[in-house]
Tab-separated table of C-alpha atoms in Angstrom:
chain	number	residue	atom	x	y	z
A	8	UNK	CA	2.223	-57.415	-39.690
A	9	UNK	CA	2.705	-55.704	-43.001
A	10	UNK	CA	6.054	-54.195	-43.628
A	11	UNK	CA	6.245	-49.906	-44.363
A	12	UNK	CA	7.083	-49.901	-47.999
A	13	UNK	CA	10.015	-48.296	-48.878
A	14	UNK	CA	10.933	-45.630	-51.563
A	15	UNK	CA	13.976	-46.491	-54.074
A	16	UNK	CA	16.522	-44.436	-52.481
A	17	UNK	CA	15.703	-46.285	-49.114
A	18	UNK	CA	15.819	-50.076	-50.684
A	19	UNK	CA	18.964	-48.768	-52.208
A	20	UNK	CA	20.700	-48.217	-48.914
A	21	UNK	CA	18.979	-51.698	-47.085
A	22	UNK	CA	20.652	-53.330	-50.077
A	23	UNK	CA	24.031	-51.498	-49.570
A	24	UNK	CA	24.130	-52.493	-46.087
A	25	UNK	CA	22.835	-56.172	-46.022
A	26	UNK	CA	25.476	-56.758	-49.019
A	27	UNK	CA	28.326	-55.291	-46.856
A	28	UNK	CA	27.903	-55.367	-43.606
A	29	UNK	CA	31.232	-54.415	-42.924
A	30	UNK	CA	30.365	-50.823	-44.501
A	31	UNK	CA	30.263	-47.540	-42.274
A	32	UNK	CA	27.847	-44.825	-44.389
A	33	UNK	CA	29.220	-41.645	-44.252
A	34	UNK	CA	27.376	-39.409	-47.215
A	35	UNK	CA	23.743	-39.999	-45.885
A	36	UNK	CA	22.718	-36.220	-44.975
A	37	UNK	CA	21.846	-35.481	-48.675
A	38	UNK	CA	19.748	-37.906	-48.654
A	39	UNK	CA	17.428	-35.963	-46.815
A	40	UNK	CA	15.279	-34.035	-49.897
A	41	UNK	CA	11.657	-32.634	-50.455
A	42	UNK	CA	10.982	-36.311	-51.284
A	43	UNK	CA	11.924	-37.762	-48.559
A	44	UNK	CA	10.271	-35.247	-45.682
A	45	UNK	CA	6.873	-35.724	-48.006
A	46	UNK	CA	7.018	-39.363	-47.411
A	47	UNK	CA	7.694	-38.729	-43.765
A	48	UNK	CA	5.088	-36.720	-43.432
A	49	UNK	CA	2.591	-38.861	-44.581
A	50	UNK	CA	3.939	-41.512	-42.087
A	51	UNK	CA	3.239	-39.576	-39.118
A	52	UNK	CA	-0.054	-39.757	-37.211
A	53	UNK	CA	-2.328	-37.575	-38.049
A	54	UNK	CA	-4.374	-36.869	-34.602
A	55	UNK	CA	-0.526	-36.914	-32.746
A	56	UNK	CA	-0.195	-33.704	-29.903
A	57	UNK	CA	1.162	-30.702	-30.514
A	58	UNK	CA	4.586	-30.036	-29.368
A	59	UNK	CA	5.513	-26.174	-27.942
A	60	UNK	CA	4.793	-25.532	-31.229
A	61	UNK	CA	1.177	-25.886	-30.912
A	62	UNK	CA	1.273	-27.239	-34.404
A	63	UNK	CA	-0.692	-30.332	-35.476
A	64	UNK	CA	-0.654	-32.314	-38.693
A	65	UNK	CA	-3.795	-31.192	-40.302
A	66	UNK	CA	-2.461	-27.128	-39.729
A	67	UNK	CA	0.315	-28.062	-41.233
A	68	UNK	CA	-0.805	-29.826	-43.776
A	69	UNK	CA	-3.168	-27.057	-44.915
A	70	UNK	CA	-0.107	-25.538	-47.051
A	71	UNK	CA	2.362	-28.649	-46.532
A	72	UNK	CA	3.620	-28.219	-49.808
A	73	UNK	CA	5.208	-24.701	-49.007
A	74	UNK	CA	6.330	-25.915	-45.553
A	75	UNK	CA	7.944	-28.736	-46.459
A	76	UNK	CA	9.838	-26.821	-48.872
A	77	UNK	CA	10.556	-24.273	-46.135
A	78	UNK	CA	12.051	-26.915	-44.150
A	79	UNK	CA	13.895	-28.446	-46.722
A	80	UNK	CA	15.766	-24.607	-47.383
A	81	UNK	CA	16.175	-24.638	-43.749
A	82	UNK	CA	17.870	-28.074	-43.761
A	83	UNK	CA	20.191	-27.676	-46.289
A	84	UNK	CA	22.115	-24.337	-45.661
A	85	UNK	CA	21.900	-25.592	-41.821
A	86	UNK	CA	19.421	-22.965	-40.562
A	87	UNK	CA	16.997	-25.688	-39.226
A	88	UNK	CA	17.039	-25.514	-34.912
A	89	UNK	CA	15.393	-28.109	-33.071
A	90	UNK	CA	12.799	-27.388	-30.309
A	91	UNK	CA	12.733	-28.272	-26.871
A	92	UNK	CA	10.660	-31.079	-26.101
A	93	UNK	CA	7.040	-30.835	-24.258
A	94	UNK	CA	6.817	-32.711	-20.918
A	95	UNK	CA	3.757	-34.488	-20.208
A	96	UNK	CA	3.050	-37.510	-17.559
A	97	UNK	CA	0.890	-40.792	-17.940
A	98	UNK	CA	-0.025	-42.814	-14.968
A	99	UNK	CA	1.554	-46.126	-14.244
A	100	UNK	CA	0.766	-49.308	-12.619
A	101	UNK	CA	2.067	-48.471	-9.003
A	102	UNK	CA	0.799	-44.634	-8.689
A	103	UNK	CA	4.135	-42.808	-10.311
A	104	UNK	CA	4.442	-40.774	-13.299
A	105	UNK	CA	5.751	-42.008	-16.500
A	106	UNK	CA	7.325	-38.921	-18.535
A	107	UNK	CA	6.938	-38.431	-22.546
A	108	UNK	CA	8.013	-35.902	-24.896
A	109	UNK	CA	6.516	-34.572	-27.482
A	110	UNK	CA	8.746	-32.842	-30.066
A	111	UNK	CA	7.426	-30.102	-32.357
A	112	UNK	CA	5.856	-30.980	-35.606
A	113	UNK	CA	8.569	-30.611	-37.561
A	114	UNK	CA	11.356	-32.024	-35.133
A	115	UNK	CA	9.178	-35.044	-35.775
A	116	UNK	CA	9.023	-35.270	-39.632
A	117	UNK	CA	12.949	-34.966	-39.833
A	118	UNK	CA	13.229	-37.550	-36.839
A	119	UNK	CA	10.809	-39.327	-39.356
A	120	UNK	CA	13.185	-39.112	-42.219
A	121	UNK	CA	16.454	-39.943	-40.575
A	122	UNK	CA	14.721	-42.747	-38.663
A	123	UNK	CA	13.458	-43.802	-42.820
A	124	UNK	CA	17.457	-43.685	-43.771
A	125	UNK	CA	19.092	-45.223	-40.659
A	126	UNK	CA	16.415	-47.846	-40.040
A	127	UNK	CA	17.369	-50.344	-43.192
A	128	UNK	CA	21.201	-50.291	-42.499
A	129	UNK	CA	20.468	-50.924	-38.680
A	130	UNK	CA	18.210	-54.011	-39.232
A	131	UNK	CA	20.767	-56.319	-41.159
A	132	UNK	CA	22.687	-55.534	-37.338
A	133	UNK	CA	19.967	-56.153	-34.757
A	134	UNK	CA	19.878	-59.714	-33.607
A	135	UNK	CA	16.278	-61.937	-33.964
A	136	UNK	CA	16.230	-61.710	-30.265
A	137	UNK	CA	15.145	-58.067	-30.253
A	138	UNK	CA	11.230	-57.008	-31.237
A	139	UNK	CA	10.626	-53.813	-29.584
A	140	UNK	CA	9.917	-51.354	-32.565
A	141	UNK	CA	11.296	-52.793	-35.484
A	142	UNK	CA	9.224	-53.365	-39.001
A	143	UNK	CA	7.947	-56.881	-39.114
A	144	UNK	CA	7.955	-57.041	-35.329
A	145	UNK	CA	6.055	-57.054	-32.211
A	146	UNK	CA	5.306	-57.651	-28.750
A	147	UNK	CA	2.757	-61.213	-29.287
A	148	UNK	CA	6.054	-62.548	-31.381
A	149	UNK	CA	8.440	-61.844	-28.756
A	150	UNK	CA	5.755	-63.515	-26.563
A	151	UNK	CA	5.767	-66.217	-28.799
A	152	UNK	CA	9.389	-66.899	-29.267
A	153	UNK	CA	9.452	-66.517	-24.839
A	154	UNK	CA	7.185	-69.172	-24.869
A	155	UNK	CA	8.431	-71.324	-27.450
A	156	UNK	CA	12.145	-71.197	-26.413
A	157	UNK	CA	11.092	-71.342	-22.801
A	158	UNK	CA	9.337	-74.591	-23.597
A	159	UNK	CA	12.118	-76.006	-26.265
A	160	UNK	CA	15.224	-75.304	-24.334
A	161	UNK	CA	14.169	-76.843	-20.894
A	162	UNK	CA	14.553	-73.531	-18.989
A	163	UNK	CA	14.742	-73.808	-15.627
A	164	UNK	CA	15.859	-70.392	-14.259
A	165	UNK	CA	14.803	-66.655	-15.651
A	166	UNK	CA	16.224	-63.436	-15.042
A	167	UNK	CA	13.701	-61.248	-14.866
A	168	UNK	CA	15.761	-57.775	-15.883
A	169	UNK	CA	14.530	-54.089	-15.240
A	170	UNK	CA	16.906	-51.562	-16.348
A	171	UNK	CA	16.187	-48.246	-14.312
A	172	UNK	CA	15.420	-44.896	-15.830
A	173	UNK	CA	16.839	-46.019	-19.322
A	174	UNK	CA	15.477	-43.440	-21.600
A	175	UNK	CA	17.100	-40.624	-18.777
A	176	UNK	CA	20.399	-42.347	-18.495
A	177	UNK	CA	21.034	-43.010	-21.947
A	178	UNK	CA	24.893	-41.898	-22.562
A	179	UNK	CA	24.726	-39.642	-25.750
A	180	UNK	CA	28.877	-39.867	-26.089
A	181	UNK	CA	28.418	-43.687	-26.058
A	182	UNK	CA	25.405	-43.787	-28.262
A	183	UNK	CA	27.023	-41.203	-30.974
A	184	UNK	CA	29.990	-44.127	-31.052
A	185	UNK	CA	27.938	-46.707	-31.147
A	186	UNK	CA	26.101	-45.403	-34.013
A	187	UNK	CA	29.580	-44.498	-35.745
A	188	UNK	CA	29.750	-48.485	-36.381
A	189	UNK	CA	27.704	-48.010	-39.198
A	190	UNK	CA	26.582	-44.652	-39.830
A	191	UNK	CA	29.438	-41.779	-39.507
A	192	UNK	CA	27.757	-38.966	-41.313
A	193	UNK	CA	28.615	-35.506	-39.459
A	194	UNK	CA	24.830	-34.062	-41.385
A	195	UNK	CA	22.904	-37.128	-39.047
A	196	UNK	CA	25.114	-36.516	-35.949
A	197	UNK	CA	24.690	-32.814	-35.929
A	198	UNK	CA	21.087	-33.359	-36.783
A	199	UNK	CA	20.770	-36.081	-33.824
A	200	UNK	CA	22.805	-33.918	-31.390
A	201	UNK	CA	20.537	-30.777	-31.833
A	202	UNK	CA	17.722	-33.264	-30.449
A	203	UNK	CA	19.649	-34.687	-27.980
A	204	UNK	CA	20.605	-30.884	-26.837
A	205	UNK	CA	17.381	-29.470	-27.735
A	206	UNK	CA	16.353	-29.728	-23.859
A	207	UNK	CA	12.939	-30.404	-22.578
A	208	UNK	CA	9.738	-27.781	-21.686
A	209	UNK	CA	8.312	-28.951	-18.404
A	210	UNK	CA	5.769	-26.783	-17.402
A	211	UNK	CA	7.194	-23.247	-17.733
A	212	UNK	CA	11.025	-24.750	-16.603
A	213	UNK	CA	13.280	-25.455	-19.952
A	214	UNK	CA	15.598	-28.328	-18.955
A	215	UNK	CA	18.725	-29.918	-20.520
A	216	UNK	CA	20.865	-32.489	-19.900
A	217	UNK	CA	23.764	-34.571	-21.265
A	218	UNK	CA	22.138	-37.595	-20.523
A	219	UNK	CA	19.224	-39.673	-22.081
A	220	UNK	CA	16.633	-39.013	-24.745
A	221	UNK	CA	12.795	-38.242	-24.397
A	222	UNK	CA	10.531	-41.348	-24.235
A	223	UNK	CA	7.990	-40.764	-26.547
A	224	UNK	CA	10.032	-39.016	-29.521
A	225	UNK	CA	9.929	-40.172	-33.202
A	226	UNK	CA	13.316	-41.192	-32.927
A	227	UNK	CA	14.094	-42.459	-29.474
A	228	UNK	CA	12.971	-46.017	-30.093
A	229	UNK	CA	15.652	-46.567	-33.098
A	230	UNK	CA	18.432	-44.531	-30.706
A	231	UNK	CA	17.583	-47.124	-28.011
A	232	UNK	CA	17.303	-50.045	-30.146
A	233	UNK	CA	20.898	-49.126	-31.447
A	234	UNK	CA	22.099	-48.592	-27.968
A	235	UNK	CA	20.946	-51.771	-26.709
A	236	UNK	CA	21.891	-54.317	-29.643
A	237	UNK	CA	25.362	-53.545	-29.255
A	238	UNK	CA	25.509	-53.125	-25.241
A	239	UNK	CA	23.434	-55.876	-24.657
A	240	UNK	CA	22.181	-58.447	-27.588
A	241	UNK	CA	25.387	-58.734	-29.571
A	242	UNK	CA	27.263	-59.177	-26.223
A	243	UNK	CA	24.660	-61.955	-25.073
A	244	UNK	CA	25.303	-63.944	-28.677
A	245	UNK	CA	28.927	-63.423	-28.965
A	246	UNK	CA	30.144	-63.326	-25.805
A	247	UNK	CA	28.232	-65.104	-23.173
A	248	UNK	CA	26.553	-67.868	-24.949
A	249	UNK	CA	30.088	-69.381	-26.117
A	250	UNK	CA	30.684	-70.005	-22.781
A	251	UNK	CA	27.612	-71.660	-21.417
A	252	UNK	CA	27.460	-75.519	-20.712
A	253	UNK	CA	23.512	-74.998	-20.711
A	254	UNK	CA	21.213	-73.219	-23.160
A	255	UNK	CA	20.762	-69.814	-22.851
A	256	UNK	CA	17.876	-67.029	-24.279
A	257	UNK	CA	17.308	-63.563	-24.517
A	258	UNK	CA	13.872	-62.094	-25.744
A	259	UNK	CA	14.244	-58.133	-25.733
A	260	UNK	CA	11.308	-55.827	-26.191
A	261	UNK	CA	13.264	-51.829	-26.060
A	262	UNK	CA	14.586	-51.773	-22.661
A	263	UNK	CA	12.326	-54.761	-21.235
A	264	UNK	CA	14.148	-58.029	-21.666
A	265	UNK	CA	13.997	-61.720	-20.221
A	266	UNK	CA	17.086	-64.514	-19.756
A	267	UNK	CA	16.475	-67.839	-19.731
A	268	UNK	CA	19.124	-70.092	-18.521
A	269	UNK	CA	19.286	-74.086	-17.817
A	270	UNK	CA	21.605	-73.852	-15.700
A	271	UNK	CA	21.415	-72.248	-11.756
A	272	UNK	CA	25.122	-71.971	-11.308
A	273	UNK	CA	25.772	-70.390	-14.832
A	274	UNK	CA	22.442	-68.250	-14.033
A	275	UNK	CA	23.218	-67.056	-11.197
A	276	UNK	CA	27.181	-66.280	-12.670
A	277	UNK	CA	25.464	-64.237	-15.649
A	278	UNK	CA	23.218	-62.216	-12.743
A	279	UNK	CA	26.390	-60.840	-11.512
A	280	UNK	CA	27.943	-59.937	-14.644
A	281	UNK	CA	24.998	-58.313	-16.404
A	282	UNK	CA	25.213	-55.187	-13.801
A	283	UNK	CA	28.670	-54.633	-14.664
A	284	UNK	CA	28.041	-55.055	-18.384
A	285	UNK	CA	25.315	-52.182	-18.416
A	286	UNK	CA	27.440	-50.202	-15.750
A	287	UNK	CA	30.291	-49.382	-18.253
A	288	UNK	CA	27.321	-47.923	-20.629
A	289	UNK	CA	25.944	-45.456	-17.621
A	290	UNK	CA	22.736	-48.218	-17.119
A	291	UNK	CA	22.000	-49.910	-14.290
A	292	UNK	CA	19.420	-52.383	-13.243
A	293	UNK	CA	16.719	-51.478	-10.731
A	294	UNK	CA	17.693	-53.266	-7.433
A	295	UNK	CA	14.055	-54.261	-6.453
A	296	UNK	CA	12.819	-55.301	-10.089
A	297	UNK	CA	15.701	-57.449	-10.990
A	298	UNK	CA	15.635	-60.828	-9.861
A	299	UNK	CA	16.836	-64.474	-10.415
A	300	UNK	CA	13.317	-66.897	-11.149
A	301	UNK	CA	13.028	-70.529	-10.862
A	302	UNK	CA	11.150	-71.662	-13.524
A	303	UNK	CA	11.661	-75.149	-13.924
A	304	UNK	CA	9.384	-77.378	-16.263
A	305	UNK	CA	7.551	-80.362	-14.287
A	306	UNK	CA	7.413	-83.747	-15.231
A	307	UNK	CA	4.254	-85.086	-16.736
A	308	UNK	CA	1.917	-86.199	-13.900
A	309	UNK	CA	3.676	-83.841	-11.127
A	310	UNK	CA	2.008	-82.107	-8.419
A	311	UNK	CA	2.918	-78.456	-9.437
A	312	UNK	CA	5.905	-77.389	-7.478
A	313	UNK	CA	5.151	-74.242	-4.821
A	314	UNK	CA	8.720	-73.186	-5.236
A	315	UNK	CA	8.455	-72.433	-8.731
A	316	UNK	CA	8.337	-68.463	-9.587
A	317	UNK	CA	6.238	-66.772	-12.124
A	318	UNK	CA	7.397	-63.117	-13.873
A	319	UNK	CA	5.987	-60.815	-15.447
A	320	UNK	CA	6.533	-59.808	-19.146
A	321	UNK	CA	4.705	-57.013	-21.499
A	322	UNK	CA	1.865	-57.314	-19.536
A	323	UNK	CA	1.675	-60.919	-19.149
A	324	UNK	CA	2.136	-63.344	-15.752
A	325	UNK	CA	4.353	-66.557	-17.286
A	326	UNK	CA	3.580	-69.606	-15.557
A	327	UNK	CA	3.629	-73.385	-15.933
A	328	UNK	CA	0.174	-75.125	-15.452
A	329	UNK	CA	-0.973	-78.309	-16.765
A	330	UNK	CA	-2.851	-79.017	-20.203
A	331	UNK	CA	-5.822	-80.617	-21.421
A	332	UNK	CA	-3.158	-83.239	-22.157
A	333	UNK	CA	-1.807	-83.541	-19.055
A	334	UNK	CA	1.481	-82.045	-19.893
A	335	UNK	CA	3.279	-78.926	-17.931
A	336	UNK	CA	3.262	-75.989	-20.625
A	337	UNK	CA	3.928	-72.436	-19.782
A	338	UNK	CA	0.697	-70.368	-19.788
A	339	UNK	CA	0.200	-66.572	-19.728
A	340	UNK	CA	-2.506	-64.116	-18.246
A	341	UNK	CA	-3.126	-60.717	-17.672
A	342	UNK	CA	-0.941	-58.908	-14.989
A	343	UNK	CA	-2.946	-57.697	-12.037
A	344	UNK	CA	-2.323	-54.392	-12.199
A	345	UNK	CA	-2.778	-54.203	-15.839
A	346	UNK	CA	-5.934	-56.190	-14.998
A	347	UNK	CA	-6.674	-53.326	-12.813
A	348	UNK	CA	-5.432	-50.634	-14.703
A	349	UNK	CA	-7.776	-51.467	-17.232
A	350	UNK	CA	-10.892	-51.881	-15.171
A	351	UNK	CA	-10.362	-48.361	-13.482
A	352	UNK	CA	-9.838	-46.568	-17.057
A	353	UNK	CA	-12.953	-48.590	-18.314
A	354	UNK	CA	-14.515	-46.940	-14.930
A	355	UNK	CA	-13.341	-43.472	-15.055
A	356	UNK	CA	-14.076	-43.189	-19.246
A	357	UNK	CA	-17.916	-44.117	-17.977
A	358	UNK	CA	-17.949	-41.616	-15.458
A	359	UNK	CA	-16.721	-39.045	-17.314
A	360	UNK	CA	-18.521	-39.766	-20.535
A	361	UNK	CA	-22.074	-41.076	-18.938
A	362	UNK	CA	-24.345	-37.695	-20.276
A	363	UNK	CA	-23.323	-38.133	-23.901
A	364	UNK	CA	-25.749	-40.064	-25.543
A	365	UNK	CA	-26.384	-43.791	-25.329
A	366	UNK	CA	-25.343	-44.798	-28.757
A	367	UNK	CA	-21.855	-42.567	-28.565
A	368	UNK	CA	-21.133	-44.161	-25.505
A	369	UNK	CA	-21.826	-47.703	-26.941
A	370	UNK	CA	-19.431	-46.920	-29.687
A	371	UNK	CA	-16.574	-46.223	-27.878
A	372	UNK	CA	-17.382	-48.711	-25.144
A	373	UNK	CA	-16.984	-51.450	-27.826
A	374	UNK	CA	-13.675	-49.957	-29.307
A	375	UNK	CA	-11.985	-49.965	-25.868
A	376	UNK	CA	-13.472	-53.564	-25.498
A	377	UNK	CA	-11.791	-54.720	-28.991
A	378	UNK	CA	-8.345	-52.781	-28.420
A	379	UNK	CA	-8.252	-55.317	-25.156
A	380	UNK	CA	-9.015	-58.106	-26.637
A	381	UNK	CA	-6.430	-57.196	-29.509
A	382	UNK	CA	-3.523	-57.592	-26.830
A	383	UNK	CA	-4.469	-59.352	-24.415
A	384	UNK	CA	-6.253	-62.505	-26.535
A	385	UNK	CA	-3.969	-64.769	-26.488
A	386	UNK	CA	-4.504	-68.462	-25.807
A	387	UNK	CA	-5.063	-69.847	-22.371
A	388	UNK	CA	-6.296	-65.804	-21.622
A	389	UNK	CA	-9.630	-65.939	-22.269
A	390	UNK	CA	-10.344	-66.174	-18.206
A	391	UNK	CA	-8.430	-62.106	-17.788
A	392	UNK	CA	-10.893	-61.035	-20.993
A	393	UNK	CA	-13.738	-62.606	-19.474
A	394	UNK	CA	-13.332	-60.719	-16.397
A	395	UNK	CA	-12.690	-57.588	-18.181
A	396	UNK	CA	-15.927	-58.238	-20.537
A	397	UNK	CA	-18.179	-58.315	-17.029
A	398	UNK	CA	-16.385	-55.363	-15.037
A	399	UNK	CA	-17.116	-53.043	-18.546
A	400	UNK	CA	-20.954	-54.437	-18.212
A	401	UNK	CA	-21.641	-53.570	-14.947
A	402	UNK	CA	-19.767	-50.563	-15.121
A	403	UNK	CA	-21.661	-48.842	-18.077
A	404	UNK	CA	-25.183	-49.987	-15.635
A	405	UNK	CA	-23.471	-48.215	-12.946
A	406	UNK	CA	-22.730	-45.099	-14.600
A	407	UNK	CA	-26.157	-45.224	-17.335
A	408	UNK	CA	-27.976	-45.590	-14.055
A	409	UNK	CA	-25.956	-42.862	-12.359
A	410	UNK	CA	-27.724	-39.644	-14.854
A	411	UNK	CA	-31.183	-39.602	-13.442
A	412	UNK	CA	-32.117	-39.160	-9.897
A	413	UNK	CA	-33.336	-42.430	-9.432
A	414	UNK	CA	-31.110	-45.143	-7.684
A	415	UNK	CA	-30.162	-47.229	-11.042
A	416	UNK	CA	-31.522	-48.938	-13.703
A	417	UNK	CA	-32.432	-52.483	-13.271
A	418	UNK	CA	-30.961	-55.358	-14.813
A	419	UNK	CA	-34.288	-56.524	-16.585
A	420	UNK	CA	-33.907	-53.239	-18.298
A	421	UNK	CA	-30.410	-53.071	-18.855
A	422	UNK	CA	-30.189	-56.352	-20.378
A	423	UNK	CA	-32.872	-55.192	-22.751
A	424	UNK	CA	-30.654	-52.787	-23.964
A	425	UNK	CA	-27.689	-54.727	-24.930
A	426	UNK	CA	-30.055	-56.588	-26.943
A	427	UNK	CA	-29.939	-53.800	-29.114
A	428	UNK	CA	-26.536	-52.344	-28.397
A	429	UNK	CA	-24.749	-55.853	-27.523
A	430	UNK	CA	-21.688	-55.186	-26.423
A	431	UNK	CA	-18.388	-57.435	-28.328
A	432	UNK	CA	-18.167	-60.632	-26.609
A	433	UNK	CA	-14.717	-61.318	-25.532
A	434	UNK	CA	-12.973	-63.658	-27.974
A	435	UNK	CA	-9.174	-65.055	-28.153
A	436	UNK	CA	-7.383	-63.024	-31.867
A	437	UNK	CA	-4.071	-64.756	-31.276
A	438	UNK	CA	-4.595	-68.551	-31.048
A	439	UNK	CA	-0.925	-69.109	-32.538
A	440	UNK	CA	0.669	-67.335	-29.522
């Protein structure tokens, strides 16, 4: 993954902080010029959704020149107000509704540029355990590193963590003092609190509250990041591993994190602790999703042992199975309900989409099929991607087949053609995972 590069002002400050990382920055807000917002600009997506604003990137790029510099003025002689945040829902796995926000336009670009300034000094903190939104970083390494440590440190118990509602019960006293351990600028906390405060639009009903901070905002995964290293990873390193007789893990990816442990007793010790740990930050873990895994490795030659758990990880079921070789390694495949989730969007895209023409549905068809294969091919997947390759086949017959008045088309003539218009075979992209 290829790292953001970084204007002179910002390598300035990464170099400040990794060469004293004792050092609290407290003259940051100036930092914030016409430069800077430009380069944030250009960072942000360019086909993102309007906020209440109703202003997208390529409006305001049309005279960006004259709005940035309008924002800047705004900015400096503290005239700039953030906007409330628009509500909208996504579907997930079991039937709920998952709840984003989507600031304005330009809430975004200065989220952009404070995320530009605090973002160096906070990565010489977080710990090589964490990979949820961070330069350099992503979810197939932290799936790596499970894997690897899982299979290095003789694992034989995993805590399987869900921490419930964490974007809506994220203190913002706590995180403001949290974020004073490096950062104590009263230009970035005013800026942060006006988001923080701005409340959210759902619907027609303006809502605030003094807890948590919209999932989906430029700036919420850095906030959370921050939150968690200190709550949770620099607790984990400095705290409990020093007093494990056993090895002990954490992989964290934002709020979704795993524990290994060798140990049951210490395991089962740490389960009890962790609720308290989160509890005197205003988190809690979900009583249903959180639960204590055995996971133990069997010996080469074993019958595999029914009492041994699987859990599920960014969209992955970890399990140990036997290789080629003989040997027990953990393997990975698709979650069901991602597995389903998948299938039904691949259905309802088809259904929707089946009178535009043949060709524009092939496109897209094979750019859904790639994105899939882009996450979910990693090794000892390729029987999930298969699957997914044949439900997208017959569901593009179904649906071609569904635009006349006859009862289908047949296979002989189907099959003719993806001769032409062959659809992307699935294939494994991540063979080092």
């Amino acid at each position: 993954m290829s790292l953001p590069i970084l204007s002179p002002q910002v390598q300035r400050i990464a170099k400040e902080a990794k060469e004293d990382p004792h050092r609290v920055f407290t003259n940051l807000a100036h930092q914030i010029d016409i430069v800077l917002l430009r380069e944030a600009f250009w960072q942000l997506r360019r086909n993102g959704a309007a906020g209440v604003d109703r202003m997208t990137w390529h409006m305001y790029e049309a005279r960006v020149e004259e709005n940035l510099l309008d924002l800047h003025q705004r900015l400096k002689k503290q005239r700039y107000k953030a906007q409330p945040v628009k509500r909208v829902y996504i579907e997930k796995e079991d039937g709920k509704k998952r709840p984003l926000g989507i600031p304005a336009l330009e809430d975004k670009i200065v989220q952009k540029a404070v995320v530009m300034l605090l973002e160096p000094i906070f990565e010489q903190e977080f710990s090589p355990c964490s990979f949820g939104f961070r330069p350099g970083r992503s979810a197939h390494q932290a799936l790596h590193a499970l894997r690897e440590q899982g299979m290095e440190c003789k694992v034989s118990w995993i805590i399987d963590a869900d921490i419930q509602g964490f974007f809506d019960q994220l203190d913002h006293k706590e995180l403001i003092e949290l974020l004073h351990r490096r950062v104590k600028d009263g230009g970035i906390d005013r800026l942060i609190g006006k988001w923080l405060k701005a409340g959210v639009l759902d619907g027609c009903e303006l809502m605030h509250s003094e807890r948590g901070t919209p999932q989906g905002g430029v700036i919420s995964p850095l906030l959370a990041n921050i939150y968690l290293h200190y709550v949770l990873d620099e607790w984990f390193e400095q705290e409990v591993k020093p007093r494990m007789r056993g090895r002990v893990w954490l992989v964290r990816y934002a709020d979704d994190f795993v524990i290994g442990c060798e140990l049951e007793d210490e395991a089962r010790r740490l389960l009890e602790v962790l609720p308290k740990r989160l509890g005197k930050y205003g988190l809690k873990l979900h009583p249903e999703k959180t639960r204590l895994v055995r996971f133990h490795r069997q010996p080469k030659g074993a019958k595999a042992d029914p009492e041994n758990g699987v859990f599920d990880f960014l969209g992955f079921t970890h399990y140990w199975a036997k290789s080629h070789n003989g040997y027990w390694v953990i393997k990975r495949r698709t979650m069901s309900k991602r597995q389903r989730r998948a299938s039904k969007a691949l259905w309802n895209w088809c259904k929707r989409n089946r009178h535009l023409p043949v060709r524009e549905q092939y496109v897209t068809l094979c750019r859904k099929l790639r994105g899939l294969y882009q996450y979910y091919g990693i090794r000892g997947n390729s029987a999930s991607i298969r699957a997914l390759f044949g439900e997208a086949v017959r569901t593009w017959r179904y649906w071609l087949g569904r635009c006349s008045q006859k009862s289908g088309i047949r296979w002989d003539k189907f099959r003719q053609l993806l001769k032409g218009l062959p659809l992307p075979m699935p294939r494994i992209v991540h063979w080092s995972i």
